[in-house]
Coordinates of C-alpha atoms in Angstrom, one line a residue:
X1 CA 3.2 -30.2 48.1
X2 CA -0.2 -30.2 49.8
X3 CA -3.4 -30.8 47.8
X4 CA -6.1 -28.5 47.9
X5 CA -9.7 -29.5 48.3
X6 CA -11.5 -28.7 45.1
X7 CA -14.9 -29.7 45.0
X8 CA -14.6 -33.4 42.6
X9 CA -15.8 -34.6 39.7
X10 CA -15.1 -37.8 39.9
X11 CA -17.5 -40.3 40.3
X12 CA -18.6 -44.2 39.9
X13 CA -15.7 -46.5 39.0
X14 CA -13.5 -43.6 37.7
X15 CA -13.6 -42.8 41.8
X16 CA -12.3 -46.3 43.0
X17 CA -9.5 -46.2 40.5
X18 CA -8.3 -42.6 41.3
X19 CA -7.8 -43.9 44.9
X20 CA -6.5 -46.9 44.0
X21 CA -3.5 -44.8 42.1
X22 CA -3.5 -41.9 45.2
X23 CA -5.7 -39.6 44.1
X24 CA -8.1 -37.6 46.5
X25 CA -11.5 -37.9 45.0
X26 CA -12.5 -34.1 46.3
X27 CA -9.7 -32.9 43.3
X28 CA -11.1 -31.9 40.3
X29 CA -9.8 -32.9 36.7
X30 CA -8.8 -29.6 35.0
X31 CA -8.4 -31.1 31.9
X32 CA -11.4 -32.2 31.5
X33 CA -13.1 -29.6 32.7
X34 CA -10.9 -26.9 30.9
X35 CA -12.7 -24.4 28.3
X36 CA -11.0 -25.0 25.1
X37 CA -10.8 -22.0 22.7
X38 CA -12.8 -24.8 19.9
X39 CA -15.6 -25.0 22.6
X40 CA -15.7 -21.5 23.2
X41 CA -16.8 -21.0 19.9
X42 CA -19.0 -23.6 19.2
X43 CA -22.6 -23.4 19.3
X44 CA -24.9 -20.5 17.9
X45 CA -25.0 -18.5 20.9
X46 CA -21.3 -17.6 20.1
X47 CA -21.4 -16.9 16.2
X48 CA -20.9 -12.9 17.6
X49 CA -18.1 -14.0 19.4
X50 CA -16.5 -16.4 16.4
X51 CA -17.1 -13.0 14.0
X52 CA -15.5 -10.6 16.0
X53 CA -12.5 -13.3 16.4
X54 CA -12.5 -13.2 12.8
X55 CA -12.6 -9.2 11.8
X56 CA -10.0 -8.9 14.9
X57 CA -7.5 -11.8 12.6
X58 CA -8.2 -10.5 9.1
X59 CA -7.9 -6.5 10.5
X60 CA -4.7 -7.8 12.1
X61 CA -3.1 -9.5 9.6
X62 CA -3.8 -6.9 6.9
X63 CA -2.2 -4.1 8.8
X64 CA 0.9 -6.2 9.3
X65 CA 1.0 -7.1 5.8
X66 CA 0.4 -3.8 4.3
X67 CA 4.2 -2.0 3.3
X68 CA 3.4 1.4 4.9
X69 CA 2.4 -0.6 8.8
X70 CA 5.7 1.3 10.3
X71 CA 4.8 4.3 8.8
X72 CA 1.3 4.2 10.1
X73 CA 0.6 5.9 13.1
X74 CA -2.0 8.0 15.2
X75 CA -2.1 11.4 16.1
X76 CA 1.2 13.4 17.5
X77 CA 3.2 10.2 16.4
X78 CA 5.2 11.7 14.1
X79 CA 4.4 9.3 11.7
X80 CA 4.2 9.8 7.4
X81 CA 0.7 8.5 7.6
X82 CA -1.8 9.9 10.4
X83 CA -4.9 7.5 11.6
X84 CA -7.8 8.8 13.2
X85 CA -10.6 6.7 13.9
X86 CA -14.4 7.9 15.0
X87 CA -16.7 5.5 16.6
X88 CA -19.6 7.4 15.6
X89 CA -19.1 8.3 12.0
X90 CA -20.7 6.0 9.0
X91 CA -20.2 5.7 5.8
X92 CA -19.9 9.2 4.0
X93 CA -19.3 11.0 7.0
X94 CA -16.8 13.4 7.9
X95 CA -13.8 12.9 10.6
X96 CA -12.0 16.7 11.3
X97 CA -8.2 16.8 11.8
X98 CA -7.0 20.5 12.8
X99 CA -3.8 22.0 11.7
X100 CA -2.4 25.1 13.5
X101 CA 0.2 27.7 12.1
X102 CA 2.9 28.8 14.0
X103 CA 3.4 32.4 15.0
X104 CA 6.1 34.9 14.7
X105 CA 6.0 39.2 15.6
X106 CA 8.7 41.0 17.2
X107 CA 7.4 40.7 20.7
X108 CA 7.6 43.7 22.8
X109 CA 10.3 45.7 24.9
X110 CA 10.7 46.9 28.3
X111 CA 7.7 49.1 29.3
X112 CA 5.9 48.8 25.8
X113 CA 2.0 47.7 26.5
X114 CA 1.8 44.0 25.3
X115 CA -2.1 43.9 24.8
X116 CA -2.0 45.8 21.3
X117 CA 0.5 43.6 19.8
X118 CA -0.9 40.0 20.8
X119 CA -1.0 37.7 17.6
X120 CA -3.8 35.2 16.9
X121 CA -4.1 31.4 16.7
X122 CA -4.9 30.5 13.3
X123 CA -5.9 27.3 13.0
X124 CA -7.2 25.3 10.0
X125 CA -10.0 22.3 10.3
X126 CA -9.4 19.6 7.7
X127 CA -12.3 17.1 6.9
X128 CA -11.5 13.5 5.5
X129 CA -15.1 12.2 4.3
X130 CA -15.6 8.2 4.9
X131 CA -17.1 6.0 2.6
X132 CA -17.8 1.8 2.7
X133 CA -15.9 -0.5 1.4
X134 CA -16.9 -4.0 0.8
X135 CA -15.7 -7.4 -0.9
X136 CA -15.8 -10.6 -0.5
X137 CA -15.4 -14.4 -1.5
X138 CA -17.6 -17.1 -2.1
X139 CA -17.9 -21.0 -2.5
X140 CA -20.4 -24.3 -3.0
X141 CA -20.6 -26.6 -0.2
X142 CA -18.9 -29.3 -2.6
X143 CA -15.7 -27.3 -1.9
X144 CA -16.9 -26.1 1.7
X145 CA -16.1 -30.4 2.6
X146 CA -13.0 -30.6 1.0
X147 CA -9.6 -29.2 2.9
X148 CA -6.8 -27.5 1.3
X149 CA -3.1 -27.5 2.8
X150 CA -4.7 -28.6 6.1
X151 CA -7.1 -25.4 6.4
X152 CA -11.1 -25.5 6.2
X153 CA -12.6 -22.9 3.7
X154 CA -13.2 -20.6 6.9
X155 CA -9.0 -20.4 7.4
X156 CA -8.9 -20.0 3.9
X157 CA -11.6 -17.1 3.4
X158 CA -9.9 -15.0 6.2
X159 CA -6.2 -15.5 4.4
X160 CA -7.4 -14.3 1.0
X161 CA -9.9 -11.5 2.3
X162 CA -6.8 -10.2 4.7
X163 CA -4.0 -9.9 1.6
X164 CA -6.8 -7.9 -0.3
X165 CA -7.7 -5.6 2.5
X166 CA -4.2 -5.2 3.0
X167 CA -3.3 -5.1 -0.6
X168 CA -6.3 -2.3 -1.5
X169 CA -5.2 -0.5 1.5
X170 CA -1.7 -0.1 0.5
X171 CA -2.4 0.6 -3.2
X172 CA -5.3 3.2 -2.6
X173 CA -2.6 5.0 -0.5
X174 CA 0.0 4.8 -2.5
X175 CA -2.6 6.1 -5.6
X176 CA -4.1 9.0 -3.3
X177 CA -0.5 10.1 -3.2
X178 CA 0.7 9.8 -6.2
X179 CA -2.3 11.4 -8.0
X180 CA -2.4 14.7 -5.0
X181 CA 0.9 15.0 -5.9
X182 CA 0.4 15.3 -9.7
X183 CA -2.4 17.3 -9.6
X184 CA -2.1 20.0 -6.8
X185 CA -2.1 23.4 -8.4
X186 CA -1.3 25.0 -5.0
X187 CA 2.4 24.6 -4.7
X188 CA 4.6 21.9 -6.1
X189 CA 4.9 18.3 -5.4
X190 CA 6.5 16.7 -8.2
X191 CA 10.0 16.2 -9.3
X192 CA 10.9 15.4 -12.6
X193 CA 12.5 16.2 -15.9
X194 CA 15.9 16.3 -14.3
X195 CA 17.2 13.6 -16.9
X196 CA 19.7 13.9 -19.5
X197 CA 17.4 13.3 -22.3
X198 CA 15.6 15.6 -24.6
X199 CA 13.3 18.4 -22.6
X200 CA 14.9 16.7 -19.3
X201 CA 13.5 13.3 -20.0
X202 CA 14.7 10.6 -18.2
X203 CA 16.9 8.0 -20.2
X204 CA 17.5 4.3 -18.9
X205 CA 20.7 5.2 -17.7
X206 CA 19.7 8.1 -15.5
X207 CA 18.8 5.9 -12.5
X208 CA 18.6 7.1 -8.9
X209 CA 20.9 9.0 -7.5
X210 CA 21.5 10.3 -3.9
X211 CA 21.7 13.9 -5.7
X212 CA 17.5 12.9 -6.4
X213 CA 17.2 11.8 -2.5
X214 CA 18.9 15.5 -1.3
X215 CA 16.8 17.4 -3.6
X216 CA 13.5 15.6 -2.8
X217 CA 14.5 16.3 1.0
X218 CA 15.3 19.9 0.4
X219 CA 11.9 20.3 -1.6
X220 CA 10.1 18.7 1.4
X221 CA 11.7 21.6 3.5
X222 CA 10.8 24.5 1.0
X223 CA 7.0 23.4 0.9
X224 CA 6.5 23.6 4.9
X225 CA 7.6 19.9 5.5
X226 CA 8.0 19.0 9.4
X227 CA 10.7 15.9 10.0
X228 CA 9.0 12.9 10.7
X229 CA 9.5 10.5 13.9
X230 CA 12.0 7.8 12.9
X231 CA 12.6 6.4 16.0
X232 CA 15.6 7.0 18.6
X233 CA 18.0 5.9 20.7
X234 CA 17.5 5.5 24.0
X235 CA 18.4 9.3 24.8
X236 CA 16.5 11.2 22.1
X237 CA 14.1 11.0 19.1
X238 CA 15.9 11.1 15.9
X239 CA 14.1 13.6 12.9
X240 CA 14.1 12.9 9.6
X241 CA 12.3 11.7 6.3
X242 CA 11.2 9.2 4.7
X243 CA 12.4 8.2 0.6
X244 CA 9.5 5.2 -0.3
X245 CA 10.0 3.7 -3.9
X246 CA 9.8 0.2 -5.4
X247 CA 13.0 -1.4 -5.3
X248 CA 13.0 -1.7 -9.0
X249 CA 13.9 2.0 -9.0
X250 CA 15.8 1.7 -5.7
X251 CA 18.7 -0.5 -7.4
X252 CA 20.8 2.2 -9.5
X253 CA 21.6 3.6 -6.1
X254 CA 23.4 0.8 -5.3
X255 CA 25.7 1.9 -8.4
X256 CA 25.7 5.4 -7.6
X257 CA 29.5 6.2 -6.3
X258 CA 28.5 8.7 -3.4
X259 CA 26.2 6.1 -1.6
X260 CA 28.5 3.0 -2.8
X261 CA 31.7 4.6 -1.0
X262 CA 29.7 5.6 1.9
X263 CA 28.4 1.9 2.7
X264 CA 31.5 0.5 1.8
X265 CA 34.0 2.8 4.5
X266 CA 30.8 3.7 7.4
X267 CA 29.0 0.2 7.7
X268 CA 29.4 -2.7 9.4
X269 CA 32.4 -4.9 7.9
X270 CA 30.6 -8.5 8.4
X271 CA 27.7 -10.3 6.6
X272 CA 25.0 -7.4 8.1
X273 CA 27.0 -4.8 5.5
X274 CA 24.3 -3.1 3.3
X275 CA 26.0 -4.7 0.0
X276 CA 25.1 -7.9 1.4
X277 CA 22.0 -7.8 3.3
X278 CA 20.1 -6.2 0.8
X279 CA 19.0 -3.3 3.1
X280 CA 19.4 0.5 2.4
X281 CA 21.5 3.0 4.3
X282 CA 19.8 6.3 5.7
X283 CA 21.1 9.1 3.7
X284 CA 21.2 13.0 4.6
X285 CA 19.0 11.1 7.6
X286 CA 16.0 10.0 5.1
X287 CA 15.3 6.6 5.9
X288 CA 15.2 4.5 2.6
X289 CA 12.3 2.4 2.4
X290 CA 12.1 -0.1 -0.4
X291 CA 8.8 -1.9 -1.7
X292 CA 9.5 -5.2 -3.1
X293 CA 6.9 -5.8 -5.6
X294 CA 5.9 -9.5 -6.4
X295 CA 3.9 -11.0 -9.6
X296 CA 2.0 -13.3 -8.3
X297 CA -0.9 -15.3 -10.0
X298 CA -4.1 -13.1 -8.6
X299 CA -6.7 -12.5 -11.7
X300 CA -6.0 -8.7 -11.3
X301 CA -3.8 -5.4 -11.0
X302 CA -0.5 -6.3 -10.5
X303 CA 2.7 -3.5 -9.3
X304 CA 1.5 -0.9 -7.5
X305 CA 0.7 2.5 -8.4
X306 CA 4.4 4.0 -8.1
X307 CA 5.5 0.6 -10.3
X308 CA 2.3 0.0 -12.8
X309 CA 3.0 -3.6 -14.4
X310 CA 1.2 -5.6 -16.6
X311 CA 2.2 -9.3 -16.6
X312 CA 1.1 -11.6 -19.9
X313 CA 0.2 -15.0 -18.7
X314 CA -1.2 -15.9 -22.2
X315 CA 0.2 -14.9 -25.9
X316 CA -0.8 -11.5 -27.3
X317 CA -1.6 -12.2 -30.8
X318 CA -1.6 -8.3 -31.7
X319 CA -1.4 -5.7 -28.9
X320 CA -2.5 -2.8 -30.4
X321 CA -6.3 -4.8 -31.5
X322 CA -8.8 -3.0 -29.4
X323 CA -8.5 -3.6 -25.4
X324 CA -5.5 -6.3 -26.1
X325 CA -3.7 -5.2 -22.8
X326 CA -5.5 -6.4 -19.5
X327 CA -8.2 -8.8 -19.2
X328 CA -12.0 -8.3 -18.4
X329 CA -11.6 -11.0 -15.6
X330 CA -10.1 -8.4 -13.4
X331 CA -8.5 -4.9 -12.8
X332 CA -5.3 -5.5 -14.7
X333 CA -4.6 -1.7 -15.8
X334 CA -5.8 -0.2 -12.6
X335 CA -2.4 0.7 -11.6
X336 CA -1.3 3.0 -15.1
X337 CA -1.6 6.3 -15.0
X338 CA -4.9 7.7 -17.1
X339 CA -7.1 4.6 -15.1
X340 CA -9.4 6.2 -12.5
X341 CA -9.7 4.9 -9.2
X342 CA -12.3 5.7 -6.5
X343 CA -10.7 5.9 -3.3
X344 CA -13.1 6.3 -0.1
X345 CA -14.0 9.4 0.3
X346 CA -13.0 11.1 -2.8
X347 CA -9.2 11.5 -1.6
X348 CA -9.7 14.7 -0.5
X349 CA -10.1 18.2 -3.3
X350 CA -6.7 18.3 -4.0
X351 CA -7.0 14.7 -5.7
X352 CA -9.4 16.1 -8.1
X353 CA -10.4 14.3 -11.6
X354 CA -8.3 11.6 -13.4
X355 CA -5.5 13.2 -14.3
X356 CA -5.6 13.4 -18.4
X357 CA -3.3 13.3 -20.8
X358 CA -1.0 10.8 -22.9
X359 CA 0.7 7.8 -22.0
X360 CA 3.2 5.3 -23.1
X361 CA 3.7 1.6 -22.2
X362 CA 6.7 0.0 -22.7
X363 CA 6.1 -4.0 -23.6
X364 CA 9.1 -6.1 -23.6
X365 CA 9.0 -10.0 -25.1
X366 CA 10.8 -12.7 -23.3
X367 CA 13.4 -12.6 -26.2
X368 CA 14.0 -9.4 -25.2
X369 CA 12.6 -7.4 -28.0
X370 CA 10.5 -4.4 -27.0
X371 CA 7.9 -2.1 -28.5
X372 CA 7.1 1.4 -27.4
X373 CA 2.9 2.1 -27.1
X374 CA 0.7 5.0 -26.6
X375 CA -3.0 5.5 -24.5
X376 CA -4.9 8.5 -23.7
X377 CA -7.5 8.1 -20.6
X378 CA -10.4 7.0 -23.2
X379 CA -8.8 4.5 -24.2
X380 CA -9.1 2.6 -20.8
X381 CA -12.3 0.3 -20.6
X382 CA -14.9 0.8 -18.0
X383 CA -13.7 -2.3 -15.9
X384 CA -10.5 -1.1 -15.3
X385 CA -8.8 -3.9 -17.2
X386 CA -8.4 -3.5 -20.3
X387 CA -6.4 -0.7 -22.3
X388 CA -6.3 -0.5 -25.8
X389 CA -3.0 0.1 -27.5
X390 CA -1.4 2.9 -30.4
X391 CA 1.6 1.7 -32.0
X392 CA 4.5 4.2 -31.5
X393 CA 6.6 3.7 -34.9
X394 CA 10.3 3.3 -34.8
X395 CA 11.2 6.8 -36.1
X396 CA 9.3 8.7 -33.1
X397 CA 10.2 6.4 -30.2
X398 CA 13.2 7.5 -29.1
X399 CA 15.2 4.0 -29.1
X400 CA 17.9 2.9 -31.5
X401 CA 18.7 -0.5 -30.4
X402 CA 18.9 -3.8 -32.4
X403 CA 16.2 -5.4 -30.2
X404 CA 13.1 -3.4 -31.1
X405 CA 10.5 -5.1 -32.6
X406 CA 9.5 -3.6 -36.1
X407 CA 6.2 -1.6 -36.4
X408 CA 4.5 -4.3 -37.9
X409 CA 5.5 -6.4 -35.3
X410 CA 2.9 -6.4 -32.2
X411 CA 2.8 -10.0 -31.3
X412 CA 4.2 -11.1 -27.4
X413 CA 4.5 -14.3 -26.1
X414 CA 3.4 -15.3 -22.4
X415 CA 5.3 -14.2 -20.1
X416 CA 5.7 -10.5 -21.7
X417 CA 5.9 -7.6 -19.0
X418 CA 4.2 -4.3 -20.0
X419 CA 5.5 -1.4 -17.8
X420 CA 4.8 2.4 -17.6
X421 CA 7.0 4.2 -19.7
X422 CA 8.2 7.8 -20.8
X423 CA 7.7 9.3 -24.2
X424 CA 11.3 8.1 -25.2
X425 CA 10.7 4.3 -24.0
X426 CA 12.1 4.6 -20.4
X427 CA 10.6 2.0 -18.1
X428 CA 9.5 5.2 -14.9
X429 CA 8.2 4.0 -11.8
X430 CA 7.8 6.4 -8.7
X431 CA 9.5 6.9 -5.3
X432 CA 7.6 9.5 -2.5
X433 CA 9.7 11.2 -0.3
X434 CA 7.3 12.1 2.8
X435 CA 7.7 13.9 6.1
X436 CA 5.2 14.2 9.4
X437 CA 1.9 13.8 8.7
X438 CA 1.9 13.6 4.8
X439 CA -1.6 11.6 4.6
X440 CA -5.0 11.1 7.4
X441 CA -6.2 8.0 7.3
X442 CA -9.7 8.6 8.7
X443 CA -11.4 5.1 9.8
X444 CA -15.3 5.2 10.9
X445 CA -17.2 2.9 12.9
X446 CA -16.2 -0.2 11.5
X447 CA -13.0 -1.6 10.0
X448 CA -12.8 -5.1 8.6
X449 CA -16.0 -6.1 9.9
X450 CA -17.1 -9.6 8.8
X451 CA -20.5 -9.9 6.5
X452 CA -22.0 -12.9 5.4
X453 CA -24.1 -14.3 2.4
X454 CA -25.6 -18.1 1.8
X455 CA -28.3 -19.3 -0.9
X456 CA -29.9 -21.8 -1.8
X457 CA -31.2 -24.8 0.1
X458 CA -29.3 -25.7 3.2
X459 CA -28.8 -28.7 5.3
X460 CA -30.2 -29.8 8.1
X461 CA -27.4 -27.4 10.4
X462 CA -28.8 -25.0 8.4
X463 CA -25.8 -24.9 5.7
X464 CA -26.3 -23.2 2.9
X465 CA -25.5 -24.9 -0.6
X466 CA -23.8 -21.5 -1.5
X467 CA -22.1 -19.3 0.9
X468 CA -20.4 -16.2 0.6
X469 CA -17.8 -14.5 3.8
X470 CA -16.6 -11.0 2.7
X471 CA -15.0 -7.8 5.2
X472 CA -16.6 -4.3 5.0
X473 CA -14.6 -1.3 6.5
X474 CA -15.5 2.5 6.7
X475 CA -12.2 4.6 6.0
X476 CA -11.0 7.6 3.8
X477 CA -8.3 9.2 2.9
X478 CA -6.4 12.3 1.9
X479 CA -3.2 14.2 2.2
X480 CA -3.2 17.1 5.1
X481 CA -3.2 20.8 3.7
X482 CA -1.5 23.5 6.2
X483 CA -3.4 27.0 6.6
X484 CA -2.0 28.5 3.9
X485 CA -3.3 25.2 1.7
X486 CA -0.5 23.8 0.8
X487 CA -0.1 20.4 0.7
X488 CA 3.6 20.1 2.4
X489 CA 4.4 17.1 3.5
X490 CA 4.8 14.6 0.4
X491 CA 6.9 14.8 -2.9
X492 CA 6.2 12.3 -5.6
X493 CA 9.5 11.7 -7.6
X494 CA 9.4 10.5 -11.4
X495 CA 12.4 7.8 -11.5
X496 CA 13.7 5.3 -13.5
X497 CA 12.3 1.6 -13.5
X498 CA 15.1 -1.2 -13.6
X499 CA 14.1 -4.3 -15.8
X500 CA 15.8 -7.2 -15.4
X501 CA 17.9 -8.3 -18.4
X502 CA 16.3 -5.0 -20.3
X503 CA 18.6 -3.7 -22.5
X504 CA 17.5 -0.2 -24.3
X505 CA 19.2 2.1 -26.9
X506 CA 18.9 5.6 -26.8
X507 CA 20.5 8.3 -28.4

């Protein structure tokens, strides 16, 4: 193969032994002279450039990490969640979505005149106001020189600030949602009471059914619901809907007989079989979409919104002493119902205020004892983490069983799990059942932009003894009303919450 004639580089001895092994001195060494992607970003000159690199990573990463990122698309995708995004708006600004009705009329026959009879367009503007969002990390340069699995603090910052963009994102949507839902007064949104306890409360063993999945679907279709895009085959687009819930309340239908006789005769007969894989079946063509919520060790909320949980890592010497549950560390309760977040932009007016009321906790010991407690909203602190507690005594609690604790008895070890609860002591979480276009997702003109903050005397590269990296983001949120403001495509479903090794009598 000939050798082309590239200008050299090589010079001095390096030339004499190059020629000595065969090599024409007028060929360059691309190697050497290659632009590494660690150059490219070295030098102040480049910080833009390195910043940019990083928003583009953490933006990324939290998007692929956040639950809904398949439901997530942006306008005319037939997708649950709708994003918009305006390059001009800032923070509490407004981004319009418009929503048309569909006409009907008789039309006209043979020679009738057609221009007295033409109908109108009615269309309907919907605004999702923006707000910022910011938050970040920080460190000493004492920790700034030491390494951690093999990553420098800069690896590390964008990891951590990624999971929380992704984890807020995922949570404020699943909190917009579930809060519209229980407080539109236009319509309804919400199933529940369909149990077979007293007043239709739902006992432990009234887990989810496919009967709950066809009625959520059919309630969808009443309130103006348009069938989402699930995808295809390579002829056609396939309708249908989506059923989202926690897989805690996803597991009864793995008992139910209906869905257990259908995956056991129409799927695969191999290891890929439901039963084994762990996936869910469509059924009535709803896609089942399950959440699998981890405890992990963050100083905060942990759940989600449709599965509010409370984990003890330390003893809790008596839980109903004034703001026993939670911590002040951290957001611990932010995920109950009564606890007040502030999503961007308000959520839209069909979120409204905190939804008031009373609440019950169910707290369950590692010895598997258990205690049924009470909470209004005012008795949630100001920092979102702490709640404080109202004994529900034995004879109003609704359970009969051996194993729970007396009324005296408030004291949990570590490792104690505190989960929503009905007035009867039924661990609830929530499912949402959504069809095209249930929520905008309105993002300004920035999204996961990277900030910076350093203190105190620096070095001489100008290296701050404290420094701080952190991601702001403009974005709302809020569920799309049709012309006749309804809010039709989301229904939030009260289901039962399976605990593992929880065992709970009720008459």
């Amino acid at each position: 193969m000939a050798i082309k004639n590239i200008p050299g580089n090589i010079g001095g001895g390096a030339l004499a032994n190059a020629q000595a092994a065969g090599i024409d001195g007028n060929n360059v060494d691309l190697k050497s002279n290659t632009t590494s992607y660690a150059n490219l970003l070295q030098g102040q000159e480049n910080s833009d450039l390195r910043s940019r690199l990083w928003s583009e990573l953490v933006s990324r990463d939290a998007r692929e990490k956040n639950v809904f990122s398949k439901f997530i698309g942006g306008e005319g995708s037939g997708k649950p969640i709708t994003e918009k995004r305006d390059l001009s708006a800032g923070g509490s600004d407004k981004i319009t979505f418009t929503t048309v009705a569909p006409i009907r009329g008789q039309g006209v026959r043979g020679e009738e005149i057609l221009k007295n009879a033409t109908d109108t367009l009615d269309f309907g503007t919907f605004n999702v106001e923006i707000d910022l969002v910011r938050h970040a990390v920080s460190w000493t340069q004492v920790l700034k020189l030491m390494r951690f699995t093999g990553k420098t603090i800069d690896q590390l910052s964008a990891e951590v600030m990624s999971e929380w963009m992704s984890r807020t994102e995922q949570d404020q949507i699943q909190y917009a949602l579930r809060q519209i839902c229980l407080k539109n007064t236009v319509g309804s949104n919400l199933i529940s009471g369909y149990g077979t306890g007293a007043n239709g409360a739902l006992k432990y063993v009234d887990g989810l059914s496919t009967d709950i999945i066809q009625e959520a679907k059919q309630a969808l279709i009443a309130n103006g619901a348009e069938p989402m895009n699930t995808g295809g085959d390579e002829n056609q687009e396939i309708p249908g809907y989506l059923f989202f819930a926690p897989d805690a309340c996803l597991r009864p239908l793995r008992s139910d007989p209906d869905y257990l006789e259908a995956i056991t005769a129409a799927d695969v007969r191999s290891a890929d079989n439901k039963l084994y894989s762990g996936s869910y079946a469509k059924w009535d063509n709803n896609i089942i979409a399950n959440h699998n919520v981890v405890i992990d060790t963050a100083r905060g909320r942990q759940g989600s919104p449709l599965l509010p949980t409370f984990y003890a890592y330390s003893a809790i010497d008596d839980a109903v002493a004034a703001n026993a549950l939670g911590g002040a560390d951290g957001d611990y309760v932010a995920n109950f119902r009564g606890v007040e977040i502030n999503i961007p932009g308000g959520g839209g007016v069909a979120m409204g205020t905190n939804d008031n009321g009373t609440y019950h906790i169910l707290g369950i010991d590692t010895d598997g004892k258990v205690a049924l407690y009470s909470y209004t909203q005012a008795s949630v602190n100001a920092n979102k983490g702490q709640i404080s507690l109202t004994r529900v005594t034995q004879a109003n609690d609704g359970m009969n069983g051996t194993n729970v604790k007396g009324d005296g008895d408030n004291a949990f070890s570590a490792g104690a799990l505190f989960v929503q609860a009905n007035s009867i002591g039924t661990p609830i979480g929530y499912a949402l059942a959504m069809g095209k276009d249930a929520l905008y997702f309105a993002k300004g003109s920035i999204y996961g932009e990277q900030i910076f903050h350093y203190d105190d005397f620096a070095n001489s590269g100008n290296e701050a003894h404290l420094s701080a990296v952190g991601v702001q983001s403009v974005y709302g949120m809020a569920a799309r009303h049709d012309t006749r403001g309804r809010i039709p495509g989301v229904q939030l479903v009260e289901v039962v919450r399976q605990v593992p090794g929880l065992s709970l009598g009720q008459p």
